[in-house]
Coordinates of C-alpha atoms and ligand atoms in Angstrom, one line a residue:
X1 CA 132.1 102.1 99.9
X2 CA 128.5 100.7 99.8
X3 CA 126.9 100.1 103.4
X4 CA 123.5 99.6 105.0
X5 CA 122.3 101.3 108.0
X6 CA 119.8 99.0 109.6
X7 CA 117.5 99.4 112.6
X8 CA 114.2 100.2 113.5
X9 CA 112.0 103.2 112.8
X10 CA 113.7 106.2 115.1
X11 CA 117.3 105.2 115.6
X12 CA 118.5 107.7 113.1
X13 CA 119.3 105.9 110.2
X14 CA 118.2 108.8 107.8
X15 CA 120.6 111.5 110.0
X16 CA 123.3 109.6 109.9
X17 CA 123.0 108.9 105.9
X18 CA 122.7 112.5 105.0
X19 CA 126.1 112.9 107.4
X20 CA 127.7 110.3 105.7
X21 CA 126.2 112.0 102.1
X22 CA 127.5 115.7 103.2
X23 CA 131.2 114.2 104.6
X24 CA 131.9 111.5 101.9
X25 CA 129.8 112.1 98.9
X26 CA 128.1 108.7 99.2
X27 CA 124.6 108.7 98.0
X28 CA 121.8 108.4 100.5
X29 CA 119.2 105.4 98.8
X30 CA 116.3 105.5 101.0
X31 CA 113.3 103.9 100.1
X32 CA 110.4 105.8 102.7
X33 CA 111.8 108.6 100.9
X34 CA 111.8 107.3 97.7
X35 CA 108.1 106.0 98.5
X36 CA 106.9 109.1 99.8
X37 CA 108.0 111.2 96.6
X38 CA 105.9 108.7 94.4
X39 CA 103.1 109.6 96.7
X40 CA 103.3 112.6 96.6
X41 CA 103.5 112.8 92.9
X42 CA 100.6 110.0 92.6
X43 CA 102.1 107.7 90.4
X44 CA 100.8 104.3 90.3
X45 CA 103.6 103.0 92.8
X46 CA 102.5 105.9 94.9
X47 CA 99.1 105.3 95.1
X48 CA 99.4 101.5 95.8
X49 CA 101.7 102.3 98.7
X50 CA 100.1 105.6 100.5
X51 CA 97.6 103.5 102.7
X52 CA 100.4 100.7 103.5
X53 CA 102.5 103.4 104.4
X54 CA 100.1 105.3 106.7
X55 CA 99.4 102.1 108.7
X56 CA 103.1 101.2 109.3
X57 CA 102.9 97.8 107.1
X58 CA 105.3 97.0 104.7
X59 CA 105.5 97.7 101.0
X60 CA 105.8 94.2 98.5
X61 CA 108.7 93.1 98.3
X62 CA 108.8 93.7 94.5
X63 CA 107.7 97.1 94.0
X64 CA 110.6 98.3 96.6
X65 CA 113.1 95.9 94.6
X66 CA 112.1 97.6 91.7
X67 CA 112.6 100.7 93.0
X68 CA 116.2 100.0 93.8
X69 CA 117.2 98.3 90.4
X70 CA 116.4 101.4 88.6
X71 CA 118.1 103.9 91.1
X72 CA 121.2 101.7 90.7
X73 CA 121.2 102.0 87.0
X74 CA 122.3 105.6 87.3
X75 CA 125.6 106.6 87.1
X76 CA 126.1 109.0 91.2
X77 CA 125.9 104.8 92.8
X78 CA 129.1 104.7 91.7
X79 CA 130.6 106.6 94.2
X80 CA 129.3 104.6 96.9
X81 CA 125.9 104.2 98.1
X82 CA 124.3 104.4 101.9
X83 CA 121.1 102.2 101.9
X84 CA 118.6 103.4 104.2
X85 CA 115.6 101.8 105.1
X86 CA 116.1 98.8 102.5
X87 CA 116.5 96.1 102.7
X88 CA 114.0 95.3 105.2
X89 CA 113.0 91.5 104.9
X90 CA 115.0 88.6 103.8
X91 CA 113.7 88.4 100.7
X92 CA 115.2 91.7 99.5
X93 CA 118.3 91.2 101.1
X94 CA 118.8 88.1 99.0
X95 CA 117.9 90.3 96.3
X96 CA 120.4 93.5 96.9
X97 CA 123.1 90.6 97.0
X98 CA 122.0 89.5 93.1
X99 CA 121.9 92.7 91.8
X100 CA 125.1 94.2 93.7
X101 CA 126.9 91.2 91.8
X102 CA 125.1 92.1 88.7
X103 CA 126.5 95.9 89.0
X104 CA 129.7 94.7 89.9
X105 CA 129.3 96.2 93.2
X106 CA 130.2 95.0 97.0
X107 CA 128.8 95.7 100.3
X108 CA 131.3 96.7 101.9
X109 CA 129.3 96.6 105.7
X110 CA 126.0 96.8 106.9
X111 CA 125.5 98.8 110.3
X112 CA 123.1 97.7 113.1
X113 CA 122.2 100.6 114.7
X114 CA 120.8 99.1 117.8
X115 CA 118.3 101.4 120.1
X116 CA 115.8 100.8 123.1
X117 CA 112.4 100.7 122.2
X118 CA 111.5 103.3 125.0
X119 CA 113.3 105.8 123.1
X120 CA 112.5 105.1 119.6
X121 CA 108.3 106.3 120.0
X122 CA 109.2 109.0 121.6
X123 CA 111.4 110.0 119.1
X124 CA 109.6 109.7 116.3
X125 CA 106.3 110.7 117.3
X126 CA 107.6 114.2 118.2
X127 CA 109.6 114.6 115.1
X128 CA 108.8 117.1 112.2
X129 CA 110.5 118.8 109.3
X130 CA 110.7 122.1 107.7
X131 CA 108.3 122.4 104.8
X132 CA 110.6 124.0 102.9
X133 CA 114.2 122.3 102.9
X134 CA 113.5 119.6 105.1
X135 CA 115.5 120.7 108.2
X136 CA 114.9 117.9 111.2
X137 CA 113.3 119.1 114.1
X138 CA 111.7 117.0 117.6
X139 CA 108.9 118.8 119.5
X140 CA 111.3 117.8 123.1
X141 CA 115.1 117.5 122.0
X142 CA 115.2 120.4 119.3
X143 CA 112.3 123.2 118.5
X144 CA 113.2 125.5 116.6
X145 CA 115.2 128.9 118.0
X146 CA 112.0 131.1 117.1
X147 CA 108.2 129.6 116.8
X148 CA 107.1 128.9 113.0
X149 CA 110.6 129.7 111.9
X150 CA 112.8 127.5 109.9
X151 CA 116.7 127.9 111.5
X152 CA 118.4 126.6 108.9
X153 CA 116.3 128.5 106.3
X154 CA 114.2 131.5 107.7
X155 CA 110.9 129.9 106.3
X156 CA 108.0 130.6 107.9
X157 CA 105.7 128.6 105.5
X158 CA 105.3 125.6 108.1
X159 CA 106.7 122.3 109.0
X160 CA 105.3 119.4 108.5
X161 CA 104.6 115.5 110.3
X162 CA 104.9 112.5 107.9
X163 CA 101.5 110.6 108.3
X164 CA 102.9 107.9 109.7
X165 CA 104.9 109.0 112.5
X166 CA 102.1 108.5 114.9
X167 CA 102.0 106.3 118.2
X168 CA 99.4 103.9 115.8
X169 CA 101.7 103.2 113.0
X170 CA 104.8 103.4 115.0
X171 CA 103.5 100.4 116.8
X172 CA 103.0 98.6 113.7
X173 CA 106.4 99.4 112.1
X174 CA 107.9 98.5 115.3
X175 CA 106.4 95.0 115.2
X176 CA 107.2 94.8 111.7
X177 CA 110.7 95.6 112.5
X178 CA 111.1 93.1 114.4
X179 CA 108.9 90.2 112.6
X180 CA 110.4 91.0 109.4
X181 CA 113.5 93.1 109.3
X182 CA 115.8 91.6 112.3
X183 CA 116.6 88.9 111.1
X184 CA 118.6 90.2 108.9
X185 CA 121.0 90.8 112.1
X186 CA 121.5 87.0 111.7
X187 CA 121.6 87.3 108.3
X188 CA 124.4 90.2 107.6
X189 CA 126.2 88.3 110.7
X190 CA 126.8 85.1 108.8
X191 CA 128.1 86.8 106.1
X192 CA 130.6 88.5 108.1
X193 CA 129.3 92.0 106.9
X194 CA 127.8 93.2 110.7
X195 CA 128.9 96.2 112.6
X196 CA 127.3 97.1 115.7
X197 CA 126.6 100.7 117.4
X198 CA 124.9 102.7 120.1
X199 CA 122.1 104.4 118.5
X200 CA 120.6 106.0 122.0
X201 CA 123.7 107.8 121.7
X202 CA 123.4 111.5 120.5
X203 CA 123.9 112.0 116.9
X204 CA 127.5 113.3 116.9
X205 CA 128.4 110.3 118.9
X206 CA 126.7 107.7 117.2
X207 CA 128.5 109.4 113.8
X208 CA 131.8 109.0 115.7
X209 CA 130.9 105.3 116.6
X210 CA 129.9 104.3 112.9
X211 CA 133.3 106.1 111.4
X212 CA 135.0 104.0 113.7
X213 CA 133.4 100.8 112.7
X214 CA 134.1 101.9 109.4
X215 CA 137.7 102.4 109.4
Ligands
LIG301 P1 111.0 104.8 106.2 O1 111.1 106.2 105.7 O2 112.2 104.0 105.9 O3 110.6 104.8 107.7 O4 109.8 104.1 105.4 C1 108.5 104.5 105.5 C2 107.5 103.5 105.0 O5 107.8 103.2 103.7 C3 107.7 102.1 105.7 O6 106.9 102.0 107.0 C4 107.1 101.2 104.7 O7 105.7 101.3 104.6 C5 107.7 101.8 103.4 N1 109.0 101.2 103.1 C6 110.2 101.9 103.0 N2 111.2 101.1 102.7 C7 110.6 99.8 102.5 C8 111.1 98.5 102.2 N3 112.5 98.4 102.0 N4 110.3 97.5 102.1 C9 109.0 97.7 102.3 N5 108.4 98.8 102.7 C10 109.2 99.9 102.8

């Protein structure tokens, strides 16, 4: 099965894809995290995108398109894919659609996770990870059991904040989201492909809701 979560920065798109990742063996294709890896790494990609990405604006449409041809040349798609955070304009939707026929693959749905705004800054300017294996934590809903200390791992080498989950830049992606990516509500609705949920919900519910929709 090949879905896309869609929805704005905060309503848990990323959880619920490594969920669907660990339970089904789908493979989570998420471009921020595909981004931030070139970044990090300073490849050319990289270093074209770390200033967009800091201030919450949107990467061209062609690099990200890019990005996703090549990951779907390799052979783990096959088992299905969850796209996460792509596509995010019309433009690349159109696109996703060519190449998916290319491939021989379908989308098989593409779930709206829909949220209030009021809880999606607060969310995601209080959010931070373990330095060392990436475990999710949120400075209100879930600090870690001891100070410094990674639960799932026992690492006490830090945690860290992506740059751009500040109030600044989760303004700007907000607005993006809204100028650029919603429409694509319209969009996957025409096509028949759209599947609503409640992503204010907590995460084992909204899980529940998308299995449903699923089914
Ligand atoms: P995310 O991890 O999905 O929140 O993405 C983090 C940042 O990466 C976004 O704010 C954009 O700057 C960039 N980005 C990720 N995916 C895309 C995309 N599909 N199109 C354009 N920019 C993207």
């Amino acid at each position: 099965m090949n879905i896309i979560l869609l929805g704005p920065p905060g309503a848990g798109k990323g959880t619920q894809a490594r969920v669907l990742e660990e339970r089904d063996g789908m493979v989570q294709l998420s471009t921020g995290d595909m981004l931030r890896a070139a970044v990090a790494a300073g490849t050319e990609v990289g270093q074209q995108a770390k200033a967009i990405m800091e201030r919450g604006d949107l990467v061209t449409d062609e690099v990200v398109i890019g990005i996703i041809s090549d990951r779907l040349e390799e052979d783990d798609v096959k088992g299905g894919v969850i796209f996460d955070g792509f596509p995010r304009t019309l433009a690349q939707a159109d696109a996703l659609g060519a190449l998916l026929g290319t491939k021989g693959l379908k989308l098989d749905a593409v779930v709206e996770m829909r949220c209030d705004d009021s809880v999606l800054v607060e969310r995601v300017v209080g959010r931070f990870t373990c330095g060392k294996c990436g475990e999710g934590y949120h400075r209100s809903f879930k600090k870690p059991a001891k100070e410094d200390v990674c639960d799932k791992c026992g690492s006490t080498g830090g945690f860290k904040q992506r740059a751009d989950d500040n109030e600044e830049s989760m303004r700007t992606r907000l607005l993006n989201y809204y100028k650029d990516t919603s429409p694509l509500i319209g969009y996957y609705h025409a096509k028949d492909t759209l599947q609503t949920v409640d992503g204010t919900a907590d995460i084992d519910d909204v899980t529940a809701q998308i299995a449903k929709v699923l089914s």
